[in-house]
Amino acid sequence: MIIGTKLSFWFFTRMMWHHSKVLASEASIRSNRRRTQNETFPHVGCAEMLRDREPPHPKLVGPSYAANNSESLGSYSNETALGETGARCANGRAGGYPCKNVDLLSILDLSELNSALNEVSSEANDVWGWTHSKSGREFAIIGLEHGTAFVEITNPTRPIYLGALRTRGNGSSSGRLWRDIKTYDRYAYIVSEIEGHGIQIFNMGRLLTASPNTRFREAGHFSGFGRAHNLFINEDTGYAYGVGTDKCSGGLYFMNLKNNPTDPSSNGCYSADGYTHDVECVVYNGPTLVYVGKEICFASNQNSVTIIDVSNKRNPILIKRFTYAHSYTHQGWLTDDHKYFIFDDELDEVRKSWNTRTYVMDVRNLRSPSMMSFYSGRTRAIDHNQYIRGNIIYQANYRAGLQVLRINNMRSSDFEEIAFFDVYPSNNGSGFNGAWSNYPFFPSGIVVVSGIEQGLFVLKVGGILPEPSVSPTTSLPTISPVTSPPTLPPTTSSPTLTASPTAKCNLPFELSTSVSSTSASTNGNGIMFDIRVKNNVSGGIVVDGFSIEIGKTGITQVSIYTKKHNHVGYEQKPSFWTFLGTYNIIGKGKGNPTTVYLNQKLHITSEFKQAFYIAQLDSNDILYSVANAVKIGHRIAENEQIYVMVGTALKGTCCDAFGQLTIPKSIFIGTVKYTVCRHINQSPIIPPSLSPSLSHKPSTNKPSSSPTTSQVPSVSPTLSLSSNCEDSKVQEFIFPWNTLNCKKLFISTNAQQKKNRCSFRDKKGLLVRKYCPQTCGVCCEDTRQEFLFFWSSIPSNCKKLFASTSAKQKFNRCKKVDTNGLLVRKYCPETCGLCKTCEDSSIDMLFPWSKKPSNCIKLFKTANTAKKYKNRCNLVDMSGVKVKNRCRLTCNSCN
């Protein structure tokens, strides 16, 4: 009995002790929240950084370093370096920095970065970048204790320190250690943990003519809040989001930049989930269709990833608050397809003593996200800031420096460390020193890294295919012409992905290659080939896509690359190729081609050949044919506009797109789909179809060289939807009875004769309707593009997708976006009512039952069922005209 009493008393006291600990923990949390609102450092993670402060580190490169460390440096010497402070990565080191597949192009230390401020600063913090869209000049922006420095890196081996902007507020407070920078249009926006700092707004255009070592002034200031831990800008919507501010419980603070970038206006906030440490907001284009086109934020909120619909700034809506066994949810980034959120926990390496852990969160269903898995890194360094560009993750992991991961398999978190650059060589432990952040979104492929004690590193990562310039706030890349490309070793060659607003590229063609005289087809990982535009095509062509044959059946992925001039000699040199995208397609077996349309249309002229590479990395199923009797460069197919040349196949099991066995004298089996341009303005600008806004980027915490994007994604084949739909005035058809152009061919013809003549082919095989689209009413036809949706493994084309649909269903389906980011209405323009040749009449109609006239809009306003829709189309008004003949677009009676 005594023993039982003692045990009961022991359990009671143990329970009370545990309860007191819980209460103390909750009180500590409340205290921390109060401290967050009243002190300068925002949270436990950042506060722990104060214990690891160190004096500035010297450069581990350059003449002085080489002279003092000649015995231990091996192959490095300043004479063979890339520049005064550059070093190639050789034998695992670039100067004194451990590395793998990353060259150091240059470095500026803290004394150099602070020289315009006349301050002694021992630490740097955030880094961002900006590209001038017209000239292609590139600039790095790095945060310091007493301000923000600006460096031109257009020539990355010879950076130019242009100067700095002094901070606002008390520069001696502990809040000076935190600064964050983002860009929008031509402005940089800077926040800090300093009390009363607000947002400093700087005109980046000043850098274009600035002299070195200038002390700059603000272009504007926002004082709606004082301090802030971070800032995100969604360039698609023109909204900025302050987080960790002294307002709104530290939650999302909305600001409108688009109306006046130098004078932002407050537009509400979201405080329901308390303090937000970091956030990414996108115009959503993922699998949860109900949210497609809405602005969705993914907030890292210390102990959760919180997903919020902020489309209505006055009424933000919580979609889901996702928690896990956390230490401190710090920062993350969405994949380009908006299916996965990859994030880091800043304190798990400290508190749980495990290696750097990168978490993968499945957000394909925004209302029910789940933790898929995690990737365990090579070191125990703390992960801090990471960004994603294509299938590459760029991480700034404090003492381990820049770590570059390639995503091989998302479901299993199969990431591969393909490169690293260690800015803190002494150790890779879990301390708050070394790399603070990185910026990987420059069009040149240059990556800049901010070292807390080291300064600004300008790096070139090898083994990664260059992609089109992306803006981090847009899901699909925005291609920016670079008129003055940076000098890089080696020199790369990229195509000019441009078109002119005055070009009329609306004459559709295709050219199939012939294999009748070659050996039987075989299969491999990919095929390279060249296209040459004939001299008589003065305006050039726009390549829309390709039909290819896949040996197996079912869903597979192909990646497409391109480069100027021919491919010979560059089969295994990825740095010379530009990535045009990865596409999910349906393989149909030999003899059954599958069409893939490019997300980024490519304009090419007769000036140069253009090389293409279609690669399939997951298997060896792209069909090609070997022609030993011909030479490389031999023309295997041609028509009046283009040639297609003999190419090179690649075959093997290696996962590297350019690392396989090459098989010369191989022939591309398929079709080139393109449109012919009548004329082109030589001023390179980006056509609207290259500036999609719905995410799939890149892309706020992404660069801001081209912030202006539309609200509708443009990933479609070239469709002649409006003024570009014109009959050719120069094309002539040779018939047995005469030679005629479009105008003469259709003089004095009735409807039936017109229909017949549109189907004629002349002696050259030219189809009349392709050259006379306006007369023949084919300006805007539904394509045969197949769509893949996450709810079905069976592809649907326009016909299948809209079979037996009501008007409301049709309207909704036209807005859908498939797993490849294809917007249905772009590929089914006729069904979705985008055809200029098929419009509702604005003429009023009178009916016996009403004294008031009705037009098409009024008549179908309440037709909310298929039966009502059909009945109203069959009505006849009092003048004897059928409704479906007046409301042709609504009633789908275009033909």
GROMACS .gro file of N, CA, C and O in nm, residues 107-207:
model
  404
  107ILE      N    1   3.563   3.786  -5.708
  107ILE     CA    2   3.512   3.806  -5.572
  107ILE      C    3   3.541   3.949  -5.530
  107ILE      O    4   3.648   4.003  -5.562
  108LEU      N    5   3.445   4.013  -5.463
  108LEU     CA    6   3.466   4.143  -5.399
  108LEU      C    7   3.448   4.124  -5.249
  108LEU      O    8   3.343   4.071  -5.206
  109ASP      N    9   3.547   4.164  -5.171
  109ASP     CA   10   3.536   4.143  -5.026
  109ASP      C   11   3.459   4.258  -4.962
  109ASP      O   12   3.417   4.354  -5.028
  110LEU      N   13   3.440   4.250  -4.830
  110LEU     CA   14   3.356   4.346  -4.759
  110LEU      C   15   3.413   4.487  -4.762
  110LEU      O   16   3.337   4.585  -4.769
  111SER      N   17   3.543   4.500  -4.759
  111SER     CA   18   3.601   4.635  -4.762
  111SER      C   19   3.573   4.702  -4.896
  111SER      O   20   3.546   4.823  -4.902
  112GLU      N   21   3.578   4.627  -5.004
  112GLU     CA   22   3.550   4.683  -5.136
  112GLU      C   23   3.402   4.719  -5.149
  112GLU      O   24   3.366   4.824  -5.205
  113LEU      N   25   3.315   4.635  -5.097
  113LEU     CA   26   3.171   4.659  -5.109
  113LEU      C   27   3.124   4.777  -5.026
  113LEU      O   28   3.022   4.839  -5.055
  114ASN      N   29   3.198   4.811  -4.920
  114ASN     CA   30   3.160   4.921  -4.830
  114ASN      C   31   3.230   5.053  -4.861
  114ASN      O   32   3.206   5.151  -4.792
  115SER      N   33   3.314   5.054  -4.964
  115SER     CA   34   3.400   5.171  -4.982
  115SER      C   35   3.320   5.299  -5.008
  115SER      O   36   3.359   5.408  -4.963
  116ALA      N   37   3.209   5.292  -5.080
  116ALA     CA   38   3.131   5.413  -5.107
  116ALA      C   39   3.061   5.466  -4.983
  116ALA      O   40   3.022   5.583  -4.977
  117LEU      N   41   3.046   5.380  -4.880
  117LEU     CA   42   2.977   5.421  -4.757
  117LEU      C   43   3.075   5.472  -4.652
  117LEU      O   44   3.031   5.527  -4.549
  118ASN      N   45   3.204   5.450  -4.674
  118ASN     CA   46   3.306   5.487  -4.575
  118ASN      C   47   3.276   5.425  -4.439
  118ASN      O   48   3.285   5.490  -4.334
  119GLU      N   49   3.233   5.299  -4.441
  119GLU     CA   50   3.199   5.228  -4.319
  119GLU      C   51   3.285   5.102  -4.308
  119GLU      O   52   3.327   5.045  -4.408
  120VAL      N   53   3.307   5.060  -4.185
  120VAL     CA   54   3.372   4.931  -4.161
  120VAL      C   55   3.262   4.831  -4.129
  120VAL      O   56   3.197   4.839  -4.026
  121SER      N   57   3.236   4.740  -4.220
  121SER     CA   58   3.128   4.644  -4.204
  121SER      C   59   3.186   4.504  -4.200
  121SER      O   60   3.271   4.467  -4.282
  122SER      N   61   3.145   4.426  -4.101
  122SER     CA   62   3.201   4.292  -4.085
  122SER      C   63   3.115   4.184  -4.148
  122SER      O   64   3.156   4.069  -4.152
  123GLU      N   65   2.996   4.220  -4.198
  123GLU     CA   66   2.907   4.117  -4.251
  123GLU      C   67   2.827   4.165  -4.371
  123GLU      O   68   2.793   4.283  -4.382
  124ALA      N   69   2.796   4.070  -4.459
  124ALA     CA   70   2.701   4.089  -4.568
  124ALA      C   71   2.581   3.999  -4.541
  124ALA      O   72   2.583   3.915  -4.451
  125ASN      N   73   2.476   4.016  -4.620
  125ASN     CA   74   2.358   3.931  -4.599
  125ASN      C   75   2.298   3.890  -4.735
  125ASN      O   76   2.359   3.815  -4.808
  126ASP      N   77   2.182   3.940  -4.768
  126ASP     CA   78   2.110   3.891  -4.886
  126ASP      C   79   2.176   3.935  -5.017
  126ASP      O   80   2.250   4.035  -5.021
  127VAL      N   81   2.145   3.864  -5.124
  127VAL     CA   82   2.192   3.902  -5.257
  127VAL      C   83   2.078   3.880  -5.357
  127VAL      O   84   1.996   3.790  -5.342
  128TRP      N   85   2.071   3.967  -5.457
  128TRP     CA   86   1.972   3.955  -5.563
  128TRP      C   87   2.035   4.003  -5.693
  128TRP      O   88   2.153   4.043  -5.694
  129GLY      N   89   1.961   4.002  -5.802
  129GLY     CA   90   2.017   4.043  -5.930
  129GLY      C   91   1.917   4.117  -6.015
  129GLY      O   92   1.796   4.112  -5.991
  130TRP      N   93   1.966   4.185  -6.116
  130TRP     CA   94   1.881   4.260  -6.209
  130TRP      C   95   1.949   4.262  -6.345
  130TRP      O   96   2.072   4.278  -6.354
  131THR      N   97   1.871   4.244  -6.451
  131THR     CA   98   1.922   4.248  -6.588
  131THR      C   99   1.851   4.357  -6.665
  131THR      O  100   1.727   4.362  -6.666
  132HIS      N  101   1.927   4.443  -6.727
  132HIS     CA  102   1.867   4.547  -6.812
  132HIS      C  103   1.817   4.480  -6.939
  132HIS      O  104   1.896   4.423  -7.016
  133SER      N  105   1.687   4.487  -6.963
  133SER     CA  106   1.625   4.406  -7.068
  133SER      C  107   1.673   4.443  -7.207
  133SER      O  108   1.679   4.358  -7.295
  134LYS      N  109   1.708   4.569  -7.231
  134LYS     CA  110   1.747   4.610  -7.366
  134LYS      C  111   1.893   4.579  -7.397
  134LYS      O  112   1.926   4.534  -7.506
  135SER      N  113   1.981   4.603  -7.303
  135SER     CA  114   2.124   4.584  -7.329
  135SER      C  115   2.175   4.449  -7.284
  135SER      O  116   2.280   4.404  -7.327
  136GLY      N  117   2.101   4.381  -7.195
  136GLY     CA  118   2.148   4.255  -7.141
  136GLY      C  119   2.251   4.269  -7.032
  136GLY      O  120   2.304   4.169  -6.982
  137ARG      N  121   2.282   4.392  -6.989
  137ARG     CA  122   2.380   4.412  -6.882
  137ARG      C  123   2.327   4.356  -6.751
  137ARG      O  124   2.208   4.371  -6.718
  138GLU      N  125   2.416   4.293  -6.673
  138GLU     CA  126   2.374   4.223  -6.552
  138GLU      C  127   2.438   4.288  -6.429
  138GLU      O  128   2.556   4.326  -6.431
  139PHE      N  129   2.357   4.296  -6.322
  139PHE     CA  130   2.400   4.364  -6.200
  139PHE      C  131   2.366   4.278  -6.078
  139PHE      O  132   2.257   4.221  -6.069
  140ALA      N  133   2.460   4.272  -5.984
  140ALA     CA  134   2.436   4.207  -5.856
  140ALA      C  135   2.407   4.313  -5.751
  140ALA      O  136   2.466   4.422  -5.753
  141ILE      N  137   2.316   4.280  -5.659
  141ILE     CA  138   2.279   4.371  -5.550
  141ILE      C  139   2.300   4.294  -5.420
  141ILE      O  140   2.241   4.187  -5.401
  142ILE      N  141   2.383   4.345  -5.331
  142ILE     CA  142   2.414   4.271  -5.209
  142ILE      C  143   2.391   4.359  -5.086
  142ILE      O  144   2.428   4.477  -5.085
  143GLY      N  145   2.327   4.301  -4.986
  143GLY     CA  146   2.299   4.372  -4.862
  143GLY      C  147   2.418   4.372  -4.768
  143GLY      O  148   2.490   4.272  -4.755
  144LEU      N  149   2.439   4.486  -4.700
  144LEU     CA  150   2.548   4.503  -4.604
  144LEU      C  151   2.490   4.553  -4.472
  144LEU      O  152   2.371   4.588  -4.464
  145GLU      N  153   2.573   4.561  -4.370
  145GLU     CA  154   2.524   4.610  -4.242
  145GLU      C  155   2.476   4.755  -4.251
  145GLU      O  156   2.375   4.791  -4.192
  146HIS      N  157   2.545   4.837  -4.327
  146HIS     CA  158   2.515   4.980  -4.330
  146HIS      C  159   2.453   5.026  -4.462
  146HIS      O  160   2.443   5.147  -4.485
  147GLY      N  161   2.415   4.934  -4.547
  147GLY     CA  162   2.354   4.974  -4.673
  147GLY      C  163   2.347   4.861  -4.773
  147GLY      O  164   2.353   4.743  -4.737
  148THR      N  165   2.338   4.899  -4.899
  148THR     CA  166   2.324   4.802  -5.008
  148THR      C  167   2.420   4.841  -5.119
  148THR      O  168   2.425   4.957  -5.161
  149ALA      N  169   2.497   4.743  -5.168
  149ALA     CA  170   2.598   4.769  -5.271
  149ALA      C  171   2.552   4.718  -5.407
  149ALA      O  172   2.475   4.621  -5.416
  150PHE      N  173   2.600   4.783  -5.514
  150PHE     CA  174   2.562   4.749  -5.651
  150PHE      C  175   2.688   4.722  -5.733
  150PHE      O  176   2.781   4.806  -5.735
  151VAL      N  177   2.689   4.608  -5.802
  151VAL     CA  178   2.807   4.565  -5.877
  151VAL      C  179   2.763   4.519  -6.016
  151VAL      O  180   2.674   4.436  -6.028
  152GLU      N  181   2.827   4.575  -6.120
  152GLU     CA  182   2.798   4.526  -6.254
  152GLU      C  183   2.886   4.404  -6.283
  152GLU      O  184   3.009   4.408  -6.266
  153ILE      N  185   2.821   4.296  -6.328
  153ILE     CA  186   2.893   4.172  -6.356
  153ILE      C  187   2.873   4.129  -6.501
  153ILE      O  188   2.882   4.010  -6.532
  154THR      N  189   2.845   4.225  -6.591
  154THR     CA  190   2.829   4.192  -6.731
  154THR      C  191   2.953   4.118  -6.783
  154THR      O  192   2.942   4.021  -6.858
  155ASN      N  193   3.070   4.164  -6.745
  155ASN     CA  194   3.192   4.087  -6.764
  155ASN      C  195   3.225   4.027  -6.627
  155ASN      O  196   3.280   4.095  -6.540
  156PRO      N  197   3.190   3.902  -6.604
  156PRO     CA  198   3.196   3.848  -6.467
  156PRO      C  199   3.337   3.831  -6.414
  156PRO      O  200   3.354   3.818  -6.293
  157THR      N  201   3.437   3.829  -6.499
  157THR     CA  202   3.575   3.818  -6.450
  157THR      C  203   3.633   3.954  -6.413
  157THR      O  204   3.738   3.961  -6.351
  158ARG      N  205   3.564   4.060  -6.452
  158ARG     CA  206   3.608   4.196  -6.419
  158ARG      C  207   3.488   4.277  -6.370
  158ARG      O  208   3.440   4.366  -6.438
  159PRO      N  209   3.437   4.246  -6.251
  159PRO     CA  210   3.320   4.317  -6.199
  159PRO      C  211   3.352   4.463  -6.170
  159PRO      O  212   3.467   4.498  -6.140
  160ILE      N  213   3.251   4.547  -6.181
  160ILE     CA  214   3.268   4.691  -6.156
  160ILE      C  215   3.184   4.730  -6.034
  160ILE      O  216   3.061   4.720  -6.038
  161TYR      N  217   3.250   4.771  -5.929
  161TYR     CA  218   3.180   4.820  -5.810
  161TYR      C  219   3.130   4.960  -5.839
  161TYR      O  220   3.208   5.055  -5.855
  162LEU      N  221   2.997   4.976  -5.849
  162LEU     CA  222   2.939   5.104  -5.887
  162LEU      C  223   2.908   5.193  -5.767
  162LEU      O  224   2.898   5.315  -5.782
  163GLY      N  225   2.892   5.133  -5.651
  163GLY     CA  226   2.866   5.215  -5.532
  163GLY      C  227   2.766   5.149  -5.440
  163GLY      O  228   2.739   5.029  -5.448
  164ALA      N  229   2.706   5.230  -5.350
  164ALA     CA  230   2.618   5.176  -5.248
  164ALA      C  231   2.515   5.280  -5.206
  164ALA      O  232   2.532   5.401  -5.225
  165LEU      N  233   2.406   5.231  -5.149
  165LEU     CA  234   2.298   5.313  -5.093
  165LEU      C  235   2.300   5.296  -4.942
  165LEU      O  236   2.291   5.183  -4.892
  166ARG      N  237   2.312   5.406  -4.869
  166ARG     CA  238   2.319   5.397  -4.722
  166ARG      C  239   2.183   5.358  -4.666
  166ARG      O  240   2.078   5.396  -4.717
  167THR      N  241   2.185   5.282  -4.556
  167THR     CA  242   2.063   5.235  -4.493
  167THR      C  243   1.986   5.349  -4.428
  167THR      O  244   2.041   5.456  -4.399
  168ARG      N  245   1.859   5.325  -4.403
  168ARG     CA  246   1.778   5.414  -4.319
  168ARG      C  247   1.781   5.362  -4.177
  168ARG      O  248   1.810   5.246  -4.152
  169GLY      N  249   1.744   5.448  -4.082
  169GLY     CA  250   1.734   5.407  -3.943
  169GLY      C  251   1.868   5.404  -3.872
  169GLY      O  252   1.970   5.453  -3.921
  170ASN      N  253   1.866   5.342  -3.755
  170ASN     CA  254   1.983   5.336  -3.668
  170ASN      C  255   2.078   5.226  -3.717
  170ASN      O  256   2.055   5.108  -3.695
  171GLY      N  257   2.185   5.266  -3.783
  171GLY     CA  258   2.279   5.171  -3.840
  171GLY      C  259   2.360   5.095  -3.739
  171GLY      O  260   2.434   5.003  -3.775
  172SER      N  261   2.349   5.129  -3.612
  172SER     CA  262   2.425   5.058  -3.509
  172SER      C  263   2.341   4.953  -3.436
  172SER      O  264   2.392   4.881  -3.350
  173SER      N  265   2.211   4.945  -3.465
  173SER     CA  266   2.126   4.848  -3.396
  173SER      C  267   2.151   4.708  -3.452
  173SER      O  268   2.204   4.691  -3.562
  174SER      N  269   2.112   4.605  -3.374
  174SER     CA  270   2.136   4.467  -3.418
  174SER      C  271   2.056   4.432  -3.544
  174SER      O  272   2.091   4.340  -3.616
  175GLY      N  273   1.951   4.509  -3.572
  175GLY     CA  274   1.871   4.483  -3.691
  175GLY      C  275   1.946   4.502  -3.822
  175GLY      O  276   1.902   4.456  -3.927
  176ARG      N  277   2.062   4.568  -3.816
  176ARG     CA  278   2.139   4.595  -3.938
  176ARG      C  279   2.193   4.466  -4.001
  176ARG      O  280   2.234   4.465  -4.117
  177LEU      N  281   2.194   4.357  -3.923
  177LEU     CA  282   2.249   4.232  -3.975
  177LEU      C  283   2.156   4.166  -4.076
  177LEU      O  284   2.198   4.075  -4.147
  178TRP      N  285   2.030   4.211  -4.081
  178TRP     CA  286   1.934   4.150  -4.173
  178TRP      C  287   1.886   4.253  -4.274
  178TRP      O  288   1.841   4.361  -4.239
  179ARG      N  289   1.898   4.217  -4.398
  179ARG     CA  290   1.852   4.302  -4.507
  179ARG      C  291   1.804   4.209  -4.618
  179ARG      O  292   1.857   4.099  -4.637
  180ASP      N  293   1.703   4.252  -4.693
  180ASP     CA  294   1.653   4.168  -4.803
  180ASP      C  295   1.619   4.257  -4.922
  180ASP      O  296   1.569   4.369  -4.904
  181ILE      N  297   1.644   4.206  -5.042
  181ILE     CA  298   1.629   4.286  -5.164
  181ILE      C  299   1.552   4.206  -5.269
  181ILE      O  300   1.578   4.087  -5.288
  182LYS      N  301   1.460   4.272  -5.337
  182LYS     CA  302   1.393   4.217  -5.455
  182LYS      C  303   1.381   4.329  -5.558
  182LYS      O  304   1.400   4.447  -5.527
  183THR      N  305   1.347   4.292  -5.681
  183THR     CA  306   1.336   4.391  -5.788
  183THR      C  307   1.202   4.380  -5.859
  183THR      O  308   1.139   4.274  -5.863
  184TYR      N  309   1.159   4.492  -5.914
  184TYR     CA  310   1.037   4.498  -5.995
  184TYR      C  311   1.057   4.609  -6.098
  184TYR      O  312   1.092   4.722  -6.062
  185ASP      N  313   1.035   4.576  -6.225
  185ASP     CA  314   1.058   4.672  -6.332
  185ASP      C  315   1.204   4.718  -6.321
  185ASP      O  316   1.294   4.634  -6.318
  186ARG      N  317   1.230   4.847  -6.314
  186ARG     CA  318   1.369   4.894  -6.305
  186ARG      C  319   1.404   4.939  -6.163
  186ARG      O  320   1.500   5.015  -6.144
  187TYR      N  321   1.331   4.891  -6.065
  187TYR     CA  322   1.353   4.935  -5.927
  187TYR      C  323   1.393   4.819  -5.836
  187TYR      O  324   1.348   4.705  -5.853
  188ALA      N  325   1.479   4.850  -5.738
  188ALA     CA  326   1.513   4.756  -5.632
  188ALA      C  327   1.442   4.801  -5.505
  188ALA      O  328   1.432   4.921  -5.476
  189TYR      N  329   1.392   4.704  -5.430
  189TYR     CA  330   1.318   4.730  -5.305
  189TYR      C  331   1.393   4.661  -5.191
  189TYR      O  332   1.421   4.541  -5.198
  190ILE      N  333   1.425   4.739  -5.087
  190ILE     CA  334   1.516   4.692  -4.983
  190ILE      C  335   1.448   4.707  -4.847
  190ILE      O  336   1.398   4.816  -4.813
  191VAL      N  337   1.446   4.598  -4.768
  191VAL     CA  338   1.393   4.603  -4.632
  191VAL      C  339   1.502   4.561  -4.534
  191VAL      O  340   1.603   4.502  -4.573
  192SER      N  341   1.480   4.591  -4.405
  192SER     CA  342   1.577   4.557  -4.301
  192SER      C  343   1.505   4.539  -4.168
  192SER      O  344   1.390   4.584  -4.152
  193GLU      N  345   1.574   4.473  -4.075
  193GLU     CA  346   1.520   4.459  -3.939
  193GLU      C  347   1.543   4.585  -3.855
  193GLU      O  348   1.503   4.591  -3.740
  194ILE      N  349   1.607   4.686  -3.911
  194ILE     CA  350   1.629   4.811  -3.839
  194ILE      C  351   1.494   4.880  -3.816
  194ILE      O  352   1.411   4.891  -3.907
  195GLU      N  353   1.471   4.927  -3.694
  195GLU     CA  354   1.348   4.998  -3.660
  195GLU      C  355   1.331   5.121  -3.751
  195GLU      O  356   1.425   5.198  -3.770
  196GLY      N  357   1.209   5.138  -3.805
  196GLY     CA  358   1.179   5.255  -3.885
  196GLY      C  359   1.239   5.255  -4.024
  196GLY      O  360   1.236   5.357  -4.093
  197HIS      N  361   1.296   5.143  -4.067
  197HIS     CA  362   1.364   5.138  -4.197
  197HIS      C  363   1.266   5.149  -4.314
  197HIS      O  364   1.290   5.221  -4.411
  198GLY      N  365   1.151   5.079  -4.305
  198GLY     CA  366   1.057   5.078  -4.416
  198GLY      C  367   1.117   5.011  -4.539
  198GLY      O  368   1.202   4.921  -4.528
  199ILE      N  369   1.074   5.056  -4.658
  199ILE     CA  370   1.130   5.003  -4.783
  199ILE      C  371   1.205   5.114  -4.855
  199ILE      O  372   1.147   5.219  -4.887
  200GLN      N  373   1.332   5.092  -4.879
  200GLN     CA  374   1.408   5.184  -4.962
  200GLN      C  375   1.388   5.143  -5.109
  200GLN      O  376   1.399   5.025  -5.143
  201ILE      N  377   1.358   5.240  -5.193
  201ILE     CA  378   1.333   5.213  -5.335
  201ILE      C  379   1.444   5.280  -5.415
  201ILE      O  380   1.466   5.401  -5.404
  202PHE      N  381   1.511   5.199  -5.498
  202PHE     CA  382   1.626   5.249  -5.573
  202PHE      C  383   1.604   5.226  -5.723
  202PHE      O  384   1.562   5.118  -5.765
  203ASN      N  385   1.631   5.330  -5.802
  203ASN     CA  386   1.617   5.322  -5.947
  203ASN      C  387   1.741   5.254  -6.006
  203ASN      O  388   1.848   5.314  -6.015
  204MET      N  389   1.725   5.130  -6.051
  204MET     CA  390   1.838   5.054  -6.105
  204MET      C  391   1.889   5.114  -6.236
  204MET      O  392   2.003   5.089  -6.277
  205GLY      N  393   1.805   5.192  -6.303
  205GLY     CA  394   1.848   5.255  -6.427
  205GLY      C  395   1.966   5.348  -6.408
  205GLY      O  396   2.041   5.375  -6.502
  206ARG      N  397   1.984   5.398  -6.285
  206ARG     CA  398   2.097   5.487  -6.257
  206ARG      C  399   2.230   5.416  -6.276
  206ARG      O  400   2.332   5.479  -6.302
  207LEU      N  401   2.229   5.284  -6.261
  207LEU     CA  402   2.354   5.209  -6.272
  207LEU      C  403   2.408   5.208  -6.414
  207LEU      O  404   2.527   5.184  -6.435
   0.00000   0.00000   0.00000
